[in-house]
Amino acid sequence: MPRRATIIEVAREAGASKTSVSRYFAGERDKLSPALCKRIAAAALRLDYRPNQMARGLKAGRSRLIGMLVADIRNPFSVAVMHGVERACREQGLALLVCNTDNDPELERTHLALMSSYQVEGLVINASGSPDAELQALTGQGLPLVLLDRELSAVQADLVGLDNTRALDLALDHLAEQGYAELLYLSEPPERASPRRERLAHFQAGLATRRLSGEAYTMSGSDKELQRAIKAFLTRSGLERSGNTPRALLCANGAVTLAATRALQRLGVRLGETGLMGIDELDWCALIAPGITTLAQPTEAIGRQAVASLLANSVSQTAVEPRQHRFEPRLIARGSTRLTG
Amino acid sequence: MPRRATIIEVAREAGASKTSVSRYFAGERDKLSPALCKRIAAAALRLDYRPNQMARGLKAGRSRLIGMLVADIRNPFSVAVMHGVERACREQGLALLVCNTDNDPELERTHLALMSSYQVEGLVINASGSPDAELQALTGQGLPLVLLDRELSAVQADLVGLDNTRALDLALDHLAEQGYAELLYLSEPPERASPRRERLAHFQAGLATRRLSGEAYTMSGSDKELQRAIKAFLTRSGLERSGNTPRALLCANGAVTLAATRALQRLGVRLGETGLMGIDELDWCALIAPGITTLAQPTEAIGRQAVASLLANSVSQTAVEPRQHRFEPRLIARGSTRLTG
DNA sequence: TTGTACGCGTTATCAT
DNA sequence: ATGATAACGCGTACAA
């Protein structure tokens, strides 16, 4: 079983020294005689040599490795952001170590330790729980860190994510314009995830100025219960005006949109007549007749910014004030928020 | 900027030698006196020490790193399999280096080189192109390799994926049972991806015994063209019998199902009356009224088997005959293959 | 321009 | 039971 070739073997094969070979692969070929360059190139090719990143990293103290902690890898939004992160890493010659935590705080800690042991040079965190202590320890060691989407109060780090204020302004404006007057905001439990809290808060704050009435429902995970809640919202008599005022559902993210759509179908509700709008664009939103209105996040840009922030923080060793990078969502209006007249 | 603590610092802090600390973390605590154990544990905790995997890997020649090459990270099927791979790795104490190639053969080569340079101990490959030469070189170096879903003729390695014969038997049986007589098989270009070829071949082979008539259409990427093709299929006069025989579409994978659904909606076709069935279960398939019938792949199991194969091949150094692990799909029957009336 | 020698953090070998 | 030392593959002063 032939092992990988080492730099020494290449040197021998090329009739040169380690140093020259090392220089050759470090991109300092201009400091080598053309003849030597050729010999090294030939030898490396013959032996299929590739510098050992482990040894390289050990020596240089840098692994060229970026770690990404994802709360739920099966969430299309996370994957889309990851795609952006990956592209940005590639452009920087960095490799990406991805860890999925399935929303398990325990796993989160384990994976954090794992990535740290691989000497990652930066960490992109989409945390489910709050491994504050662990993260603080890592930042304390000077490890650049970027929070994705979800904020962690105790951790001093850049945050990149959606402009939730803008998102809810956009959503409420759109729903109001379309003539919906009573809203039900659907969300997963907002306790631990900051975007959920922010969105909920801005939902409630934005109602009054638009003369909307609204309330919020927190999903427990049971489809049936959600269905009941929606039904109650839709069937009770109007609040503000007499008669039936147009009503709409606003979903805090893609997972909620999915659940809500399922529930509405079971209830036999006609979309549009009852409004439906969601944050996060998914590839099936256009397919549910007459199309579900969404706010699309610029996932690619978010991912790229995460890496950019990481890099910025790793050059300036001085602890800079954490920055926030908030991205604007894009409204994709479809039939589910068009009152059939 | 405080660096990571090293084994030497822990040794000093604990008043012990490097060797003992190393033993402690290598799990050989039974060979140490309880007192020393305690001192080391305390020191390590105080310094937040974690063994440097880079150095470990350099010394031991093993990185505890598995590489996974994914053709399209935004494909939910790939992500689901990756989830399985990740879980299996975790159970083995392995870390997973994920590389997405966006179906770009060039990137594929780059990423292969990258992972190789990180001394990955195994490679799970879901190739878009055919980097045969590169892969052969890697296997030649004794690197365990598993092909996921897509076969590569020139590479001698285990393959794990769907039992495509069984899948098409299941699909054709179901469609025939439901009363559809003329089928249109929709696929992406089958040239380079082996599952596409296999499925297409088994589709055509399975028609006769079930007295079905069928033809295949290869998507070019243009939605309009697909729509035209479907329309032509649906509107032309019956082939086998006079009058209108029930017709159905069979989609080779999730991406095709998405495109086909879009096209059918544009055409204003009623699902069920015109059959629709797809390979790959997606979370929106239940939502498109009256539900899209699918064949679900056991993605988690596939991912786990990939890692299992890798491990098996890495213990038995002798080049074993490549094995194939074919998994059965599960039929999820919904309204899209129920003839109304 | 090219080569020598040392050290990165760890583990394995050999001694004590 | 514990410790000293060499090596893993590489980069880099420094010397030539």
PDB file of N, CA, C and O in Angstrom, chain B residues 15-51:
ATOM      1  N   GLY B  15       2.774  19.194  36.593  1.00  0.00           N
ATOM      2  CA  GLY B  15       3.962  18.603  37.165  1.00  0.00           C
ATOM      3  C   GLY B  15       4.163  17.184  36.684  1.00  0.00           C
ATOM      4  O   GLY B  15       4.456  16.275  37.464  1.00  0.00           O
ATOM      5  N   ALA B  16       3.964  16.993  35.407  1.00  0.00           N
ATOM      6  CA  ALA B  16       4.128  15.658  34.843  1.00  0.00           C
ATOM      7  C   ALA B  16       4.893  15.770  33.531  1.00  0.00           C
ATOM      8  O   ALA B  16       5.327  16.846  33.157  1.00  0.00           O
ATOM      9  N   SER B  17       5.026  14.685  32.827  1.00  0.00           N
ATOM     10  CA  SER B  17       5.716  14.711  31.548  1.00  0.00           C
ATOM     11  C   SER B  17       4.719  14.698  30.397  1.00  0.00           C
ATOM     12  O   SER B  17       3.572  14.304  30.563  1.00  0.00           O
ATOM     13  N   LYS B  18       5.186  15.158  29.230  1.00  0.00           N
ATOM     14  CA  LYS B  18       4.359  15.105  28.024  1.00  0.00           C
ATOM     15  C   LYS B  18       3.730  13.735  27.862  1.00  0.00           C
ATOM     16  O   LYS B  18       2.544  13.601  27.556  1.00  0.00           O
ATOM     17  N   THR B  19       4.563  12.734  28.036  1.00  0.00           N
ATOM     18  CA  THR B  19       4.117  11.362  27.799  1.00  0.00           C
ATOM     19  C   THR B  19       2.868  11.030  28.607  1.00  0.00           C
ATOM     20  O   THR B  19       1.893  10.484  28.082  1.00  0.00           O
ATOM     21  N   SER B  20       2.912  11.382  29.855  1.00  0.00           N
ATOM     22  CA  SER B  20       1.770  11.042  30.707  1.00  0.00           C
ATOM     23  C   SER B  20       0.511  11.761  30.249  1.00  0.00           C
ATOM     24  O   SER B  20      -0.578  11.180  30.204  1.00  0.00           O
ATOM     25  N   VAL B  21       0.685  13.015  29.903  1.00  0.00           N
ATOM     26  CA  VAL B  21      -0.481  13.770  29.438  1.00  0.00           C
ATOM     27  C   VAL B  21      -1.021  13.146  28.161  1.00  0.00           C
ATOM     28  O   VAL B  21      -2.231  12.954  27.990  1.00  0.00           O
ATOM     29  N   SER B  22      -0.103  12.807  27.279  1.00  0.00           N
ATOM     30  CA  SER B  22      -0.510  12.163  26.038  1.00  0.00           C
ATOM     31  C   SER B  22      -1.276  10.886  26.339  1.00  0.00           C
ATOM     32  O   SER B  22      -2.337  10.625  25.767  1.00  0.00           O
ATOM     33  N   ARG B  23      -0.756  10.098  27.253  1.00  0.00           N
ATOM     34  CA  ARG B  23      -1.427   8.843  27.618  1.00  0.00           C
ATOM     35  C   ARG B  23      -2.817   9.130  28.159  1.00  0.00           C
ATOM     36  O   ARG B  23      -3.778   8.440  27.825  1.00  0.00           O
ATOM     37  N   TYR B  24      -2.876  10.148  28.972  1.00  0.00           N
ATOM     38  CA  TYR B  24      -4.171  10.488  29.569  1.00  0.00           C
ATOM     39  C   TYR B  24      -5.210  10.728  28.488  1.00  0.00           C
ATOM     40  O   TYR B  24      -6.333  10.232  28.547  1.00  0.00           O
ATOM     41  N   PHE B  25      -4.824  11.473  27.481  1.00  0.00           N
ATOM     42  CA  PHE B  25      -5.801  11.830  26.446  1.00  0.00           C
ATOM     43  C   PHE B  25      -5.958  10.755  25.382  1.00  0.00           C
ATOM     44  O   PHE B  25      -6.877  10.811  24.572  1.00  0.00           O
ATOM     45  N   ALA B  26      -5.042   9.804  25.398  1.00  0.00           N
ATOM     46  CA  ALA B  26      -5.188   8.700  24.460  1.00  0.00           C
ATOM     47  C   ALA B  26      -6.069   7.606  25.052  1.00  0.00           C
ATOM     48  O   ALA B  26      -6.251   6.551  24.462  1.00  0.00           O
ATOM     49  N   GLY B  27      -6.595   7.877  26.247  1.00  0.00           N
ATOM     50  CA  GLY B  27      -7.506   6.912  26.855  1.00  0.00           C
ATOM     51  C   GLY B  27      -6.792   5.819  27.626  1.00  0.00           C
ATOM     52  O   GLY B  27      -7.385   4.807  27.980  1.00  0.00           O
ATOM     53  N   GLU B  28      -5.523   6.025  27.888  1.00  0.00           N
ATOM     54  CA  GLU B  28      -4.782   4.999  28.648  1.00  0.00           C
ATOM     55  C   GLU B  28      -4.645   5.416  30.102  1.00  0.00           C
ATOM     56  O   GLU B  28      -3.561   5.345  30.688  1.00  0.00           O
ATOM     57  N   ARG B  29      -5.756   5.834  30.656  1.00  0.00           N
ATOM     58  CA  ARG B  29      -5.700   6.367  32.022  1.00  0.00           C
ATOM     59  C   ARG B  29      -5.456   5.274  33.049  1.00  0.00           C
ATOM     60  O   ARG B  29      -4.997   5.542  34.157  1.00  0.00           O
ATOM     61  N   ASP B  30      -5.775   4.051  32.663  1.00  0.00           N
ATOM     62  CA  ASP B  30      -5.584   2.960  33.607  1.00  0.00           C
ATOM     63  C   ASP B  30      -4.096   2.707  33.869  1.00  0.00           C
ATOM     64  O   ASP B  30      -3.733   2.042  34.827  1.00  0.00           O
ATOM     65  N   LYS B  31      -3.286   3.252  32.981  1.00  0.00           N
ATOM     66  CA  LYS B  31      -1.848   3.048  33.169  1.00  0.00           C
ATOM     67  C   LYS B  31      -1.221   4.179  33.982  1.00  0.00           C
ATOM     68  O   LYS B  31      -0.005   4.265  34.100  1.00  0.00           O
ATOM     69  N   LEU B  32      -2.076   5.051  34.476  1.00  0.00           N
ATOM     70  CA  LEU B  32      -1.561   6.169  35.269  1.00  0.00           C
ATOM     71  C   LEU B  32      -2.083   6.070  36.695  1.00  0.00           C
ATOM     72  O   LEU B  32      -3.172   5.568  36.934  1.00  0.00           O
ATOM     73  N   SER B  33      -1.297   6.569  37.593  1.00  0.00           N
ATOM     74  CA  SER B  33      -1.761   6.560  38.982  1.00  0.00           C
ATOM     75  C   SER B  33      -2.907   7.552  39.122  1.00  0.00           C
ATOM     76  O   SER B  33      -2.921   8.594  38.460  1.00  0.00           O
ATOM     77  N   PRO B  34      -3.847   7.193  39.962  1.00  0.00           N
ATOM     78  CA  PRO B  34      -5.015   8.072  40.155  1.00  0.00           C
ATOM     79  C   PRO B  34      -4.622   9.501  40.475  1.00  0.00           C
ATOM     80  O   PRO B  34      -5.249  10.443  39.989  1.00  0.00           O
ATOM     81  N   ALA B  35      -3.584   9.641  41.240  1.00  0.00           N
ATOM     82  CA  ALA B  35      -3.156  10.988  41.630  1.00  0.00           C
ATOM     83  C   ALA B  35      -2.756  11.790  40.400  1.00  0.00           C
ATOM     84  O   ALA B  35      -3.209  12.932  40.198  1.00  0.00           O
ATOM     85  N   LEU B  36      -1.923  11.178  39.567  1.00  0.00           N
ATOM     86  CA  LEU B  36      -1.471  11.870  38.364  1.00  0.00           C
ATOM     87  C   LEU B  36      -2.664  12.223  37.476  1.00  0.00           C
ATOM     88  O   LEU B  36      -2.765  13.330  36.940  1.00  0.00           O
ATOM     89  N   CYS B  37      -3.545  11.279  37.339  1.00  0.00           N
ATOM     90  CA  CYS B  37      -4.754  11.508  36.541  1.00  0.00           C
ATOM     91  C   CYS B  37      -5.439  12.778  36.995  1.00  0.00           C
ATOM     92  O   CYS B  37      -5.808  13.632  36.188  1.00  0.00           O
ATOM     93  N   LYS B  38      -5.628  12.873  38.285  1.00  0.00           N
ATOM     94  CA  LYS B  38      -6.332  14.030  38.838  1.00  0.00           C
ATOM     95  C   LYS B  38      -5.612  15.319  38.501  1.00  0.00           C
ATOM     96  O   LYS B  38      -6.217  16.313  38.072  1.00  0.00           O
ATOM     97  N   ARG B  39      -4.296  15.309  38.697  1.00  0.00           N
ATOM     98  CA  ARG B  39      -3.517  16.516  38.440  1.00  0.00           C
ATOM     99  C   ARG B  39      -3.628  16.919  36.973  1.00  0.00           C
ATOM    100  O   ARG B  39      -3.810  18.095  36.642  1.00  0.00           O
ATOM    101  N   ILE B  40      -3.529  15.934  36.112  1.00  0.00           N
ATOM    102  CA  ILE B  40      -3.602  16.230  34.685  1.00  0.00           C
ATOM    103  C   ILE B  40      -4.982  16.773  34.314  1.00  0.00           C
ATOM    104  O   ILE B  40      -5.109  17.768  33.589  1.00  0.00           O
ATOM    105  N   ALA B  41      -5.992  16.113  34.840  1.00  0.00           N
ATOM    106  CA  ALA B  41      -7.360  16.552  34.542  1.00  0.00           C
ATOM    107  C   ALA B  41      -7.541  18.007  34.956  1.00  0.00           C
ATOM    108  O   ALA B  41      -8.072  18.832  34.197  1.00  0.00           O
ATOM    109  N   ALA B  42      -7.064  18.307  36.153  1.00  0.00           N
ATOM    110  CA  ALA B  42      -7.222  19.676  36.659  1.00  0.00           C
ATOM    111  C   ALA B  42      -6.478  20.676  35.791  1.00  0.00           C
ATOM    112  O   ALA B  42      -7.018  21.722  35.392  1.00  0.00           O
ATOM    113  N   ALA B  43      -5.249  20.330  35.480  1.00  0.00           N
ATOM    114  CA  ALA B  43      -4.426  21.234  34.670  1.00  0.00           C
ATOM    115  C   ALA B  43      -5.065  21.466  33.308  1.00  0.00           C
ATOM    116  O   ALA B  43      -5.150  22.604  32.810  1.00  0.00           O
ATOM    117  N   ALA B  44      -5.514  20.392  32.689  1.00  0.00           N
ATOM    118  CA  ALA B  44      -6.111  20.489  31.353  1.00  0.00           C
ATOM    119  C   ALA B  44      -7.342  21.378  31.405  1.00  0.00           C
ATOM    120  O   ALA B  44      -7.573  22.215  30.516  1.00  0.00           O
ATOM    121  N   LEU B  45      -8.123  21.185  32.442  1.00  0.00           N
ATOM    122  CA  LEU B  45      -9.339  21.977  32.569  1.00  0.00           C
ATOM    123  C   LEU B  45      -8.982  23.453  32.743  1.00  0.00           C
ATOM    124  O   LEU B  45      -9.570  24.336  32.112  1.00  0.00           O
ATOM    125  N   ARG B  46      -7.998  23.696  33.583  1.00  0.00           N
ATOM    126  CA  ARG B  46      -7.600  25.059  33.867  1.00  0.00           C
ATOM    127  C   ARG B  46      -7.117  25.758  32.595  1.00  0.00           C
ATOM    128  O   ARG B  46      -7.405  26.929  32.364  1.00  0.00           O
ATOM    129  N   LEU B  47      -6.396  25.023  31.789  1.00  0.00           N
ATOM    130  CA  LEU B  47      -5.827  25.614  30.572  1.00  0.00           C
ATOM    131  C   LEU B  47      -6.747  25.446  29.360  1.00  0.00           C
ATOM    132  O   LEU B  47      -6.413  25.875  28.255  1.00  0.00           O
ATOM    133  N   ASP B  48      -7.883  24.791  29.590  1.00  0.00           N
ATOM    134  CA  ASP B  48      -8.796  24.497  28.483  1.00  0.00           C
ATOM    135  C   ASP B  48      -8.041  23.823  27.344  1.00  0.00           C
ATOM    136  O   ASP B  48      -8.116  24.223  26.194  1.00  0.00           O
ATOM    137  N   TYR B  49      -7.315  22.804  27.706  1.00  0.00           N
ATOM    138  CA  TYR B  49      -6.485  22.121  26.717  1.00  0.00           C
ATOM    139  C   TYR B  49      -7.303  21.124  25.903  1.00  0.00           C
ATOM    140  O   TYR B  49      -8.182  20.452  26.415  1.00  0.00           O
ATOM    141  N   ARG B  50      -7.011  21.087  24.624  1.00  0.00           N
ATOM    142  CA  ARG B  50      -7.586  20.067  23.748  1.00  0.00           C
ATOM    143  C   ARG B  50      -6.496  19.639  22.793  1.00  0.00           C
ATOM    144  O   ARG B  50      -5.847  20.473  22.167  1.00  0.00           O
ATOM    145  N   PRO B  51      -6.279  18.334  22.668  1.00  0.00           N
ATOM    146  CA  PRO B  51      -5.204  17.850  21.794  1.00  0.00           C
ATOM    147  C   PRO B  51      -5.344  18.421  20.391  1.00  0.00           C
ATOM    148  O   PRO B  51      -6.447  18.526  19.862  1.00  0.00           O
TER     149      PRO B  51
END
